[in-house]
Amino acid sequence: MTANQNQPETSGAPEQVMHVNPRIEKDRQMILDAEKKGTGARFKVFLKLSGPGWLQSGITLGGGSLSSSLYLGVLVGFSFMWLQPLAMVFGVIMLSAIAYVTLSTGERPLRGINEHVSPVLGWGWLIASMMANLVWSLPQFALGTAALRQNLLPGLIGPDSGMGEIQGKMIAGGAFLAICLAVTMTYSAGGKGVKIFEIMIKTIVSIIVLSFLGVVVKLSIEGEIIWGEILSGLIPDLSLFNKPTDIIMPHIEKVAENFRPFWTNMLVGQQRDVMISAAATAVGINMTFLLPYSMLRKGWDKHFRGLAIFDLSTGLFIPFILATGCVVIASSSQFHGVPAQGLVADEPGGEITAEPAANLVGSYNNLLVERALMELRLEDETYKNVTVDTYKTLPTAMQAPVASKIKALPWADKRMAAMLVKRDAFNLADTLAPLTGPVIAQYLFGFGVIGMAMSAATMLMTINGLCFCELLGRPPKGWIQKFGTLMVSVGALGPFFWKEAAPYLAIPTSVFAMVLLPIAYFAFFLLMNQKTFMGNNMPTGGKRILWNVLMALASGAAAFGSVWSLWSKLRWLGIVLLITFIALCVVVHFARKKPQTA
């Protein structure tokens, strides 16, 4: 522990993040006393002192996790129940490594990375974290506003109120923003405010888990869930990276043979994106920034390393697995291999007897246009470069053949389109209503949804406040921290700029996060092995080998996801950008002035 690690905050730009915990000496003594008494006493103390791990849970259980879990269930059913737990295991490994590095040295991580690894990596980590905060704020506010208007208060500010959509969104968004700001400012206050903030986040996370757990329990009682299939989904089936599930394949086989690849390729592409998204939303790059600074702010040092790992395991891993698992189960039981109601008849030549959900019609029509264009491209070169987006700008004479093709599409193609529409959490709530009753479907589920959005939005504000202070080299307090917090309020514009399903905003954001995540992982991987930074705290012997093997697995998985995302979105341009960034890091690392050994 460095000499000034646990001193009060000052106005300068300190080497360490000064803590705001007046109980730090008492907390440290509680841990030391508990270690002498044994496992039971240590467990009780750890449970009492936990905090930063729950903050991690607050940020990861947001719109991204909800969206990814929902679409994972729609596309692959129970088959990927293993994916999110594995992603979180890797995440906890890296976060534990970050905790070990931070608590062993007491140093501000940004300074450590800049001086002992590479300034490119350090500043890239900070800037990427701030970018993630701002990007992620949009889906959280869109999701929270939609939950208030559609689930909890539809008769007051929602579709049933008679109030205009813009006015309803402004009221719901304003209320959501005010609550998030009020909660966040308690953290900025320091001292008891930090403890109050942690209790609030623990409460919200508990509500999220209990809400979704209640829905699954009710579905299980109603006989809608086959637990044997869920357990089989815990066994990895990597073939689904290249093919649809056995439940959906029979529906594809009903399509004319020359058009089956269209649906197969579309489905597999969506599966891959959602799989990457589900992995990315387990741990985001901004979480890697929050953890070390939240621990230093509490005054934790190397005596708290065991508590940090316990905190991550109980406060992050368990709530995440329960909440996301319940969403996947509920979504799979209702949507996987099932066409959305009101879009297509139950059998060829039949009548459509139900009204479709308004938010699904546009997505369904776009899929039909895409299918019709695919057929027209084979017949007419004129349509070679026409996409779904540009189709609407075509002259009427060119739109007419597309409309004719759509009208003539076989029932099997329309049924596939109805299966793949972008359903959201509110469609799931509507589908659950006949099975669970309106209270559980709308209110219990709605509380879970708004809890996710609120906890994530609040944590994004908190993280950005810490990031902004570090960007300016100032201690995390005062108006500088508050201004950084307020920057995330730009997310309140989210509900006004997207017309499709609000949770689906999180999918491209998740891919963005996956691209940035390896920046943080490799930075701390290298830092753990820097003798100049870790000094005598650097692991040796078998412990060092174990740490490096685990970190290599986690960092390798993150790098794979990053490369996959770059290739799928930007092709060679993405790979060139990645190689350029890595080369810049290496050049600066060897060109910089080497620090003295600690």
Coordinates of C-alpha atoms in Angstrom, one line a residue:
M1 CA 0.0 0.0 0.0
T2 CA 1.3 3.4 -0.9
A3 CA 1.8 6.0 1.8
N4 CA -0.9 8.3 0.8
Q5 CA -3.5 5.8 -0.4
N6 CA -6.0 6.3 2.4
Q7 CA -5.6 10.0 3.0
P8 CA -8.6 12.5 2.7
E9 CA -9.4 14.1 -0.6
T10 CA -7.4 17.2 -1.5
S11 CA -7.9 19.7 -4.3
G12 CA -4.9 18.7 -6.3
A13 CA -4.4 16.0 -8.8
P14 CA -3.3 13.2 -6.6
E15 CA -1.5 10.0 -7.6
Q16 CA -4.2 8.0 -5.9
V17 CA -8.0 8.4 -5.8
M18 CA -8.6 9.7 -2.3
H19 CA -11.3 7.9 -0.4
V20 CA -14.5 9.3 1.1
N21 CA -15.1 6.5 3.5
P22 CA -14.9 7.6 7.2
R23 CA -15.3 4.0 8.3
I24 CA -12.3 2.6 6.4
E25 CA -10.1 1.8 9.4
K26 CA -13.0 0.1 11.2
D27 CA -13.9 -1.9 8.0
R28 CA -10.3 -3.1 7.6
Q29 CA -10.1 -4.2 11.2
M30 CA -13.4 -6.1 10.8
I31 CA -11.8 -8.1 7.9
L32 CA -8.6 -8.8 9.8
D33 CA -10.5 -10.0 12.9
A34 CA -12.8 -12.1 10.7
E35 CA -9.9 -13.8 9.1
K36 CA -8.7 -15.0 12.5
K37 CA -12.1 -16.5 13.3
G38 CA -12.6 -18.5 10.1
T39 CA -14.8 -18.8 7.0
G40 CA -18.2 -18.2 8.7
A41 CA -17.1 -14.9 10.3
R42 CA -15.4 -13.8 7.1
F43 CA -18.6 -14.5 5.0
K44 CA -20.7 -12.3 7.4
V45 CA -18.2 -9.4 7.2
F46 CA -17.9 -9.7 3.4
L47 CA -21.7 -9.7 3.1
K48 CA -21.9 -6.5 5.2
L49 CA -19.1 -4.7 3.4
S50 CA -20.0 -5.6 -0.2
G51 CA -20.7 -2.7 -2.6
P52 CA -18.7 -2.2 -5.8
G53 CA -19.8 -5.6 -7.1
W54 CA -23.4 -4.6 -6.8
L55 CA -22.6 -1.4 -8.7
Q56 CA -21.2 -3.6 -11.5
S57 CA -24.5 -5.5 -11.4
G58 CA -26.4 -2.2 -11.7
I59 CA -24.7 -1.3 -14.9
T60 CA -24.7 -4.7 -16.6
L61 CA -28.4 -5.4 -15.9
G62 CA -29.5 -2.7 -18.4
G63 CA -31.2 -2.5 -21.8
G64 CA -28.4 -4.3 -23.5
S65 CA -28.7 -7.4 -21.3
L66 CA -32.5 -7.3 -21.5
S67 CA -32.4 -6.9 -25.3
S68 CA -29.8 -9.6 -25.9
S69 CA -31.5 -12.1 -23.6
L70 CA -34.8 -11.5 -25.3
Y71 CA -33.5 -12.0 -28.8
L72 CA -31.3 -14.9 -27.8
G73 CA -34.5 -16.6 -26.7
V74 CA -36.4 -15.7 -29.9
L75 CA -33.7 -16.9 -32.2
V76 CA -32.1 -20.0 -30.5
G77 CA -34.5 -20.8 -27.7
F78 CA -32.9 -22.5 -24.7
S79 CA -29.9 -23.7 -26.8
F80 CA -27.6 -20.9 -25.5
M81 CA -28.4 -20.9 -21.8
W82 CA -24.6 -21.5 -21.3
L83 CA -23.4 -18.4 -23.2
Q84 CA -24.1 -15.6 -20.8
P85 CA -22.8 -17.5 -17.7
L86 CA -19.6 -18.2 -19.6
A87 CA -19.2 -14.6 -20.7
M88 CA -19.8 -13.5 -17.1
V89 CA -17.2 -16.0 -15.8
F90 CA -14.6 -14.4 -18.1
G91 CA -15.8 -11.0 -17.0
V92 CA -15.4 -11.8 -13.3
I93 CA -11.9 -13.2 -14.0
M94 CA -10.8 -9.9 -15.6
L95 CA -12.6 -7.7 -13.1
S96 CA -11.0 -9.7 -10.3
A97 CA -7.6 -9.1 -12.0
I98 CA -8.4 -5.4 -12.2
A99 CA -9.3 -5.4 -8.5
Y100 CA -6.1 -7.3 -7.6
V101 CA -3.9 -4.8 -9.5
T102 CA -5.7 -1.7 -8.1
L103 CA -5.9 -2.8 -4.5
S104 CA -2.3 -4.1 -4.4
T105 CA -0.9 -0.8 -5.5
G106 CA -3.5 1.8 -4.6
E107 CA -2.6 3.7 -7.8
R108 CA -5.0 5.3 -10.2
P109 CA -5.2 2.8 -13.0
L110 CA -5.1 5.4 -15.8
R111 CA -1.8 6.7 -14.5
G112 CA -0.5 3.2 -14.2
I113 CA -1.4 2.2 -17.7
N114 CA 0.0 5.4 -19.2
E115 CA 3.3 5.1 -17.4
H116 CA 3.9 1.4 -17.4
V117 CA 2.2 0.1 -20.5
S118 CA 1.2 2.6 -23.1
P119 CA -0.4 6.1 -23.1
V120 CA -2.3 5.1 -26.2
L121 CA -3.9 2.2 -24.3
G122 CA -4.6 4.3 -21.3
W123 CA -6.3 7.2 -23.0
G124 CA -8.0 4.8 -25.4
W125 CA -9.5 3.0 -22.3
L126 CA -10.7 6.3 -20.8
I127 CA -12.1 7.7 -24.1
A128 CA -13.8 4.4 -25.0
S129 CA -15.4 4.2 -21.6
M130 CA -16.8 7.7 -22.0
M131 CA -18.1 6.9 -25.5
A132 CA -19.7 3.8 -24.2
N133 CA -21.4 5.8 -21.4
L134 CA -23.0 8.2 -23.9
V135 CA -24.0 5.6 -26.5
W136 CA -25.5 3.3 -23.8
S137 CA -27.5 6.1 -22.3
L138 CA -29.8 6.3 -25.4
P139 CA -31.3 2.8 -25.1
Q140 CA -31.6 3.0 -21.3
F141 CA -33.7 6.2 -21.5
A142 CA -35.7 4.8 -24.5
L143 CA -36.4 1.6 -22.5
G144 CA -37.3 3.4 -19.3
T145 CA -39.6 5.8 -21.0
A146 CA -41.3 3.0 -22.9
A147 CA -41.8 1.0 -19.7
L148 CA -43.4 3.9 -17.9
R149 CA -45.8 4.6 -20.8
Q150 CA -46.6 1.0 -21.9
N151 CA -46.4 -1.1 -18.7
L152 CA -46.8 0.9 -15.6
L153 CA -48.8 4.1 -16.5
P154 CA -50.5 3.5 -19.8
G155 CA -53.7 5.3 -18.7
L156 CA -51.9 8.3 -17.4
I157 CA -49.1 9.1 -19.9
G158 CA -49.3 6.2 -22.3
P159 CA -51.3 5.1 -25.3
D160 CA -54.5 4.8 -23.3
S161 CA -54.3 8.3 -21.8
G162 CA -55.4 10.3 -24.9
M163 CA -52.2 12.3 -24.4
G164 CA -50.0 13.0 -27.5
E165 CA -47.0 10.7 -28.0
I166 CA -44.5 13.5 -27.9
Q167 CA -46.0 15.0 -24.7
G168 CA -46.2 11.6 -23.1
K169 CA -42.6 10.8 -23.9
M170 CA -41.5 14.2 -22.5
I171 CA -43.2 13.7 -19.2
A172 CA -42.1 10.1 -18.8
G173 CA -38.5 10.9 -19.9
G174 CA -38.4 14.0 -17.6
A175 CA -39.5 11.9 -14.6
F176 CA -37.1 9.1 -15.5
L177 CA -34.2 11.6 -15.8
A178 CA -35.1 13.4 -12.6
I179 CA -35.1 10.1 -10.6
C180 CA -31.7 9.0 -12.1
L181 CA -30.1 12.3 -11.3
A182 CA -31.4 12.4 -7.8
V183 CA -30.0 8.9 -7.1
T184 CA -26.7 9.7 -8.8
M185 CA -26.1 12.9 -6.9
T186 CA -26.0 10.9 -3.6
Y187 CA -22.8 9.2 -4.9
S188 CA -21.3 12.5 -5.8
A189 CA -21.9 13.7 -2.2
G190 CA -19.3 11.1 -0.8
G191 CA -19.3 9.8 2.7
K192 CA -22.6 8.4 3.7
G193 CA -23.9 9.3 0.3
V194 CA -21.9 6.5 -1.2
K195 CA -23.4 4.0 1.2
I196 CA -26.9 5.2 0.5
F197 CA -26.2 5.0 -3.2
E198 CA -25.0 1.4 -2.9
I199 CA -28.1 0.5 -0.9
M200 CA -30.3 2.0 -3.6
I201 CA -28.6 0.1 -6.4
K202 CA -28.8 -3.2 -4.3
T203 CA -32.5 -2.6 -3.9
I204 CA -33.1 -1.9 -7.6
V205 CA -31.0 -5.0 -8.6
S206 CA -33.0 -7.1 -6.2
I207 CA -36.3 -5.8 -7.7
I208 CA -35.0 -6.7 -11.2
V209 CA -34.1 -10.3 -10.2
L210 CA -37.3 -10.9 -8.2
S211 CA -39.5 -9.5 -10.9
F212 CA -38.2 -11.8 -13.6
L213 CA -37.9 -14.7 -11.3
G214 CA -41.6 -14.3 -10.4
V215 CA -42.6 -14.4 -14.1
V216 CA -40.6 -17.6 -14.6
V217 CA -42.1 -19.2 -11.5
K218 CA -45.6 -18.4 -12.7
L219 CA -44.9 -19.8 -16.2
S220 CA -43.5 -23.0 -14.6
I221 CA -46.6 -23.4 -12.5
E222 CA -48.7 -23.0 -15.7
G223 CA -46.7 -25.7 -17.4
E224 CA -45.2 -23.4 -20.0
I225 CA -41.6 -24.4 -19.2
I226 CA -39.9 -27.7 -19.8
W227 CA -36.9 -27.7 -17.4
G228 CA -35.2 -30.6 -19.1
E229 CA -34.8 -28.5 -22.3
I230 CA -33.4 -25.6 -20.2
L231 CA -30.8 -27.8 -18.5
S232 CA -29.8 -29.2 -21.9
G233 CA -29.2 -25.6 -23.0
L234 CA -26.3 -25.4 -20.5
I235 CA -24.3 -27.8 -22.7
P236 CA -22.6 -25.8 -25.5
D237 CA -23.8 -26.5 -29.1
L238 CA -21.4 -24.5 -31.3
S239 CA -23.0 -25.7 -34.5
L240 CA -25.7 -23.0 -34.0
F241 CA -23.0 -20.5 -35.0
N242 CA -23.6 -21.8 -38.5
K243 CA -27.1 -23.1 -38.7
P244 CA -30.6 -22.4 -37.3
T245 CA -32.1 -24.5 -34.4
D246 CA -33.9 -27.8 -34.9
I247 CA -37.2 -26.0 -34.1
I248 CA -36.9 -23.4 -36.8
M249 CA -35.3 -25.6 -39.6
P250 CA -38.6 -27.4 -40.3
H251 CA -40.2 -24.1 -41.1
I252 CA -37.4 -23.1 -43.4
E253 CA -37.7 -26.4 -45.2
K254 CA -41.3 -25.5 -46.1
V255 CA -39.9 -22.6 -48.2
A256 CA -39.1 -23.1 -51.9
E257 CA -35.7 -24.7 -52.1
N258 CA -34.0 -21.9 -54.0
F259 CA -35.1 -19.4 -51.4
R260 CA -34.1 -21.3 -48.3
P261 CA -30.6 -19.9 -48.2
F262 CA -32.1 -16.4 -47.9
W263 CA -33.8 -17.2 -44.6
T264 CA -31.0 -19.4 -43.4
N265 CA -28.3 -16.8 -43.9
M266 CA -30.5 -14.1 -42.4
L267 CA -31.2 -16.1 -39.3
V268 CA -27.6 -17.3 -38.8
G269 CA -26.4 -13.7 -39.2
Q270 CA -28.9 -12.5 -36.6
Q271 CA -27.9 -15.3 -34.3
R272 CA -24.3 -14.4 -34.5
D273 CA -24.9 -10.7 -33.8
V274 CA -27.1 -11.5 -30.8
M275 CA -24.6 -14.1 -29.5
I276 CA -21.8 -11.5 -29.7
S277 CA -24.2 -8.9 -28.2
A278 CA -25.1 -11.2 -25.3
A279 CA -21.4 -11.8 -24.6
A280 CA -20.6 -8.0 -24.9
T281 CA -23.3 -7.0 -22.4
A282 CA -22.0 -9.2 -19.7
V283 CA -19.1 -6.9 -19.0
G284 CA -18.7 -3.6 -20.8
I285 CA -15.5 -1.5 -21.0
N286 CA -17.0 1.2 -18.8
M287 CA -17.5 -1.4 -16.1
T288 CA -13.7 -1.9 -16.1
F289 CA -13.3 1.8 -15.4
L290 CA -16.0 1.9 -12.6
L291 CA -14.6 -1.0 -10.6
P292 CA -11.1 0.3 -9.7
Y293 CA -12.2 3.9 -9.0
S294 CA -15.2 2.8 -6.9
M295 CA -13.0 0.6 -4.8
L296 CA -10.4 3.3 -4.3
R297 CA -13.1 5.8 -3.5
K298 CA -14.2 3.5 -0.6
G299 CA -10.6 3.4 0.6
W300 CA -10.0 -0.3 -0.1
D301 CA -6.5 -1.6 -0.2
K302 CA -4.7 -5.0 -0.4
H303 CA -6.5 -6.2 2.7
F304 CA -9.8 -6.0 0.8
R305 CA -8.7 -8.2 -2.2
G306 CA -10.6 -11.2 -0.9
L307 CA -13.7 -9.1 -0.3
A308 CA -13.5 -7.7 -3.9
I309 CA -13.6 -11.2 -5.4
F310 CA -16.4 -12.2 -3.1
D311 CA -18.3 -9.0 -4.0
L312 CA -18.0 -9.6 -7.7
S313 CA -19.1 -13.2 -7.3
T314 CA -22.2 -12.4 -5.2
G315 CA -23.1 -8.9 -6.3
L316 CA -22.4 -9.3 -10.0
F317 CA -22.4 -12.9 -11.1
I318 CA -25.4 -14.3 -9.3
P319 CA -27.9 -11.4 -10.0
F320 CA -26.8 -11.3 -13.7
I321 CA -27.3 -15.0 -14.3
L322 CA -30.7 -15.1 -12.5
A323 CA -32.1 -12.0 -14.3
T324 CA -30.8 -12.8 -17.9
G325 CA -31.6 -16.5 -17.5
C326 CA -35.2 -15.7 -16.6
V327 CA -35.6 -13.4 -19.6
V328 CA -34.2 -16.0 -22.0
I329 CA -36.5 -18.6 -20.5
A330 CA -39.6 -16.4 -20.7
S331 CA -38.8 -15.3 -24.3
S332 CA -38.0 -18.8 -25.5
S333 CA -41.1 -20.3 -24.1
Q334 CA -43.3 -17.7 -25.9
F335 CA -41.5 -16.7 -29.1
H336 CA -39.0 -19.3 -30.4
G337 CA -40.3 -20.8 -33.6
V338 CA -43.6 -19.0 -33.1
P339 CA -44.9 -16.4 -35.7
A340 CA -46.0 -13.1 -34.2
Q341 CA -49.8 -12.9 -34.0
G342 CA -51.8 -11.0 -36.6
L343 CA -49.2 -11.0 -39.3
V344 CA -49.8 -14.3 -41.1
A345 CA -52.6 -16.9 -41.1
D346 CA -52.1 -20.1 -39.2
E347 CA -52.3 -22.2 -42.3
P348 CA -52.0 -21.7 -46.1
G349 CA -55.1 -19.9 -47.5
G350 CA -56.4 -19.2 -44.0
E351 CA -57.7 -15.9 -42.6
I352 CA -55.8 -13.6 -40.2
T353 CA -58.0 -13.4 -37.2
A354 CA -56.0 -11.3 -34.7
E355 CA -54.7 -7.7 -34.8
P356 CA -50.9 -7.4 -35.0
A357 CA -48.9 -5.4 -32.5
A358 CA -48.4 -2.0 -34.0
N359 CA -44.6 -2.0 -33.4
L360 CA -44.2 -5.2 -35.4
V361 CA -45.9 -4.2 -38.7
G362 CA -43.0 -2.1 -40.0
S363 CA -40.4 -4.8 -39.2
Y364 CA -42.6 -7.5 -40.9
N365 CA -43.1 -5.4 -44.0
N366 CA -39.3 -4.7 -44.3
L367 CA -38.6 -8.5 -44.2
L368 CA -41.1 -9.0 -47.0
V369 CA -39.5 -6.3 -49.0
E370 CA -36.1 -7.8 -48.5
R371 CA -37.4 -11.2 -49.6
A372 CA -39.1 -9.7 -52.7
L373 CA -36.0 -7.8 -53.6
M374 CA -33.8 -10.9 -53.4
E375 CA -36.1 -12.6 -55.9
L376 CA -36.2 -9.5 -58.2
R377 CA -32.4 -9.3 -58.3
L378 CA -32.3 -12.7 -59.9
E379 CA -34.7 -11.5 -62.6
D380 CA -33.8 -7.9 -63.2
E381 CA -30.3 -6.2 -63.0
T382 CA -32.0 -2.9 -62.2
Y383 CA -32.6 -4.0 -58.7
K384 CA -29.1 -5.2 -58.0
N385 CA -28.2 -2.4 -55.6
V386 CA -31.6 -1.6 -54.2
T387 CA -31.9 -2.2 -50.4
V388 CA -34.8 -2.0 -48.0
D389 CA -33.9 1.6 -47.2
T390 CA -33.5 2.8 -50.8
Y391 CA -36.7 0.9 -52.0
K392 CA -38.9 3.6 -50.5
T393 CA -37.2 6.3 -52.5
L394 CA -37.7 4.5 -55.9
P395 CA -40.1 5.8 -58.5
T396 CA -43.6 4.3 -58.4
A397 CA -42.9 2.3 -61.6
M398 CA -40.0 0.5 -59.8
Q399 CA -41.9 -0.1 -56.6
A400 CA -44.8 -1.7 -58.3
P401 CA -43.0 -5.0 -59.2
V402 CA -41.8 -5.3 -55.6
A403 CA -45.3 -4.9 -54.3
S404 CA -46.5 -7.5 -56.7
K405 CA -43.8 -9.9 -55.6
I406 CA -44.7 -9.3 -51.9
K407 CA -48.4 -10.0 -52.7
A408 CA -47.5 -13.3 -54.4
L409 CA -45.1 -14.5 -51.7
P410 CA -45.9 -18.0 -50.5
W411 CA -47.4 -18.5 -47.1
A412 CA -44.1 -20.2 -45.9
D413 CA -42.0 -17.1 -46.6
K414 CA -44.5 -14.8 -44.8
R415 CA -44.5 -17.2 -41.9
M416 CA -40.7 -17.0 -41.7
A417 CA -40.9 -13.2 -41.7
A418 CA -43.5 -13.3 -38.9
M419 CA -41.1 -15.4 -36.8
L420 CA -38.2 -13.1 -37.3
V421 CA -39.8 -9.7 -36.5
K422 CA -38.1 -7.6 -33.9
R423 CA -40.3 -8.3 -30.8
D424 CA -39.5 -6.3 -27.7
A425 CA -40.0 -6.7 -23.9
F426 CA -43.5 -5.2 -24.2
N427 CA -44.6 -7.7 -26.8
L428 CA -43.4 -10.4 -24.4
A429 CA -45.5 -8.8 -21.6
D430 CA -48.6 -8.8 -23.8
T431 CA -48.0 -12.4 -24.7
L432 CA -47.6 -13.4 -21.1
A433 CA -50.8 -11.7 -20.0
P434 CA -53.2 -14.6 -20.8
L435 CA -50.9 -17.0 -19.0
T436 CA -49.8 -15.1 -15.9
G437 CA -52.6 -12.5 -15.6
P438 CA -52.2 -8.7 -16.3
V439 CA -50.6 -7.9 -12.9
I440 CA -47.6 -10.2 -13.4
A441 CA -47.3 -9.6 -17.1
Q442 CA -47.5 -5.8 -17.1
Y443 CA -46.6 -4.6 -13.6
L444 CA -44.2 -7.2 -12.3
F445 CA -42.5 -7.5 -15.6
G446 CA -42.7 -3.8 -16.1
F447 CA -40.9 -3.1 -12.7
G448 CA -38.2 -5.5 -13.9
V449 CA -37.8 -3.6 -17.2
I450 CA -37.8 -0.1 -15.7
G451 CA -35.4 -1.3 -12.9
M452 CA -33.0 -2.4 -15.5
A453 CA -33.2 0.9 -17.4
M454 CA -32.9 3.0 -14.2
S455 CA -30.0 1.1 -12.6
A456 CA -28.0 1.2 -15.9
A457 CA -28.8 4.9 -16.6
T458 CA -27.8 5.8 -13.0
M459 CA -24.6 3.9 -13.2
L460 CA -23.7 5.4 -16.6
M461 CA -24.0 8.8 -15.1
T462 CA -21.9 7.8 -12.1
I463 CA -19.2 6.3 -14.3
N464 CA -19.1 9.3 -16.6
G465 CA -18.6 11.6 -13.6
L466 CA -15.6 9.6 -12.5
C467 CA -14.3 9.5 -16.1
F468 CA -14.6 13.2 -16.6
C469 CA -12.7 13.9 -13.4
E470 CA -9.9 11.5 -14.5
L471 CA -9.8 13.1 -17.9
L472 CA -9.1 16.5 -16.3
G473 CA -6.8 15.0 -13.6
R474 CA -9.0 16.2 -10.8
P475 CA -10.3 14.3 -7.7
P476 CA -13.8 12.8 -8.1
K477 CA -15.9 15.4 -6.3
G478 CA -17.6 18.8 -6.7
W479 CA -19.0 20.4 -9.9
I480 CA -16.5 18.7 -12.2
Q481 CA -17.9 15.3 -11.2
K482 CA -21.4 16.6 -11.4
F483 CA -20.8 18.0 -14.9
G484 CA -19.5 14.7 -16.1
T485 CA -22.6 13.1 -14.6
L486 CA -24.9 15.5 -16.4
M487 CA -23.3 14.8 -19.8
V488 CA -25.1 11.4 -19.9
S489 CA -28.4 13.3 -19.7
V490 CA -28.1 13.5 -23.5
G491 CA -29.6 10.0 -23.4
A492 CA -33.0 11.6 -22.6
L493 CA -33.2 12.3 -26.3
G494 CA -33.2 8.6 -27.1
P495 CA -37.0 8.0 -27.1
F496 CA -37.5 10.7 -29.8
F497 CA -35.1 9.4 -32.4
W498 CA -36.0 5.7 -32.9
K499 CA -39.4 4.4 -34.0
E500 CA -38.6 0.7 -33.8
A501 CA -38.7 -1.4 -30.7
A502 CA -36.8 0.5 -28.0
P503 CA -34.8 -2.5 -26.6
Y504 CA -33.5 -3.2 -30.0
L505 CA -31.4 0.0 -29.9
A506 CA -29.1 -2.0 -27.6
I507 CA -28.0 -4.5 -30.2
P508 CA -25.7 -2.4 -32.3
T509 CA -24.5 -0.7 -29.1
S510 CA -23.5 -4.1 -27.8
V511 CA -21.4 -4.8 -30.9
F512 CA -19.8 -1.4 -30.4
A513 CA -19.0 -2.3 -26.8
M514 CA -17.5 -5.7 -27.8
V515 CA -15.1 -3.9 -30.2
L516 CA -13.8 -1.7 -27.3
L517 CA -13.7 -4.3 -24.5
P518 CA -10.3 -5.8 -25.3
I519 CA -8.7 -2.4 -24.8
A520 CA -9.4 -2.6 -21.1
Y521 CA -8.7 -6.4 -20.8
F522 CA -5.2 -6.3 -22.4
A523 CA -4.3 -3.1 -20.6
F524 CA -4.7 -4.7 -17.2
F525 CA -3.3 -8.1 -18.5
L526 CA -0.1 -6.2 -19.3
L527 CA -0.2 -4.2 -16.1
M528 CA -0.5 -7.3 -14.0
N529 CA 2.9 -8.5 -15.4
Q530 CA 4.7 -5.1 -15.1
K531 CA 7.2 -5.4 -12.3
T532 CA 7.8 -1.6 -12.5
F533 CA 4.2 -1.1 -11.5
M534 CA 3.3 -4.1 -9.3
G535 CA 6.6 -4.3 -7.4
N536 CA 6.5 -7.0 -4.8
N537 CA 2.8 -7.4 -5.2
M538 CA 3.2 -9.0 -8.6
P539 CA 2.1 -12.7 -8.4
T540 CA 4.9 -15.2 -8.7
G541 CA 5.2 -18.9 -9.3
G542 CA 2.0 -21.0 -9.7
K543 CA -0.2 -18.0 -8.9
R544 CA 1.3 -16.0 -11.7
I545 CA 0.8 -18.9 -14.2
L546 CA -2.8 -19.3 -13.0
W547 CA -3.6 -15.6 -13.3
N548 CA -2.0 -15.4 -16.8
V549 CA -3.9 -18.5 -18.1
L550 CA -7.2 -17.2 -16.9
M551 CA -6.6 -13.7 -18.2
A552 CA -5.4 -15.0 -21.5
L553 CA -8.7 -17.0 -21.9
A554 CA -10.8 -14.0 -21.0
S555 CA -8.8 -11.5 -23.1
G556 CA -8.7 -14.0 -26.0
A557 CA -12.5 -14.4 -25.9
A558 CA -12.9 -10.6 -25.9
A559 CA -10.5 -10.2 -28.8
F560 CA -12.4 -12.9 -30.8
G561 CA -15.6 -11.0 -30.3
S562 CA -14.0 -7.8 -31.2
V563 CA -12.5 -9.1 -34.5
W564 CA -15.8 -10.8 -35.4
S565 CA -17.7 -7.6 -34.8
L566 CA -15.3 -5.5 -36.8
W567 CA -15.2 -8.0 -39.7
S568 CA -19.0 -8.3 -39.8
K569 CA -19.6 -4.5 -39.8
L570 CA -16.6 -3.0 -41.5
R571 CA -14.8 -5.9 -43.2
W572 CA -11.1 -5.1 -44.1
L573 CA -11.5 -1.5 -43.0
G574 CA -12.2 -2.7 -39.4
I575 CA -9.2 -5.0 -39.4
V576 CA -6.9 -2.3 -40.7
L577 CA -8.1 0.1 -38.0
L578 CA -7.5 -2.6 -35.3
I579 CA -4.0 -3.4 -36.6
T580 CA -3.2 0.3 -36.7
F581 CA -4.3 0.8 -33.1
I582 CA -2.3 -2.2 -31.9
A583 CA 0.8 -1.0 -33.8
L584 CA 0.5 2.5 -32.4
C585 CA 0.3 1.0 -28.8
V586 CA 3.4 -1.1 -29.4
V587 CA 5.4 1.8 -31.0
V588 CA 4.5 4.2 -28.1
H589 CA 5.3 1.5 -25.5
F590 CA 8.9 1.1 -26.7
A591 CA 9.4 4.8 -27.6
R592 CA 8.3 6.1 -24.2
K593 CA 10.6 6.8 -21.3
K594 CA 10.8 3.7 -19.1
P595 CA 9.7 4.2 -15.5
Q596 CA 11.8 3.0 -12.6
T597 CA 11.1 -0.3 -10.9
A598 CA 8.7 0.0 -8.0

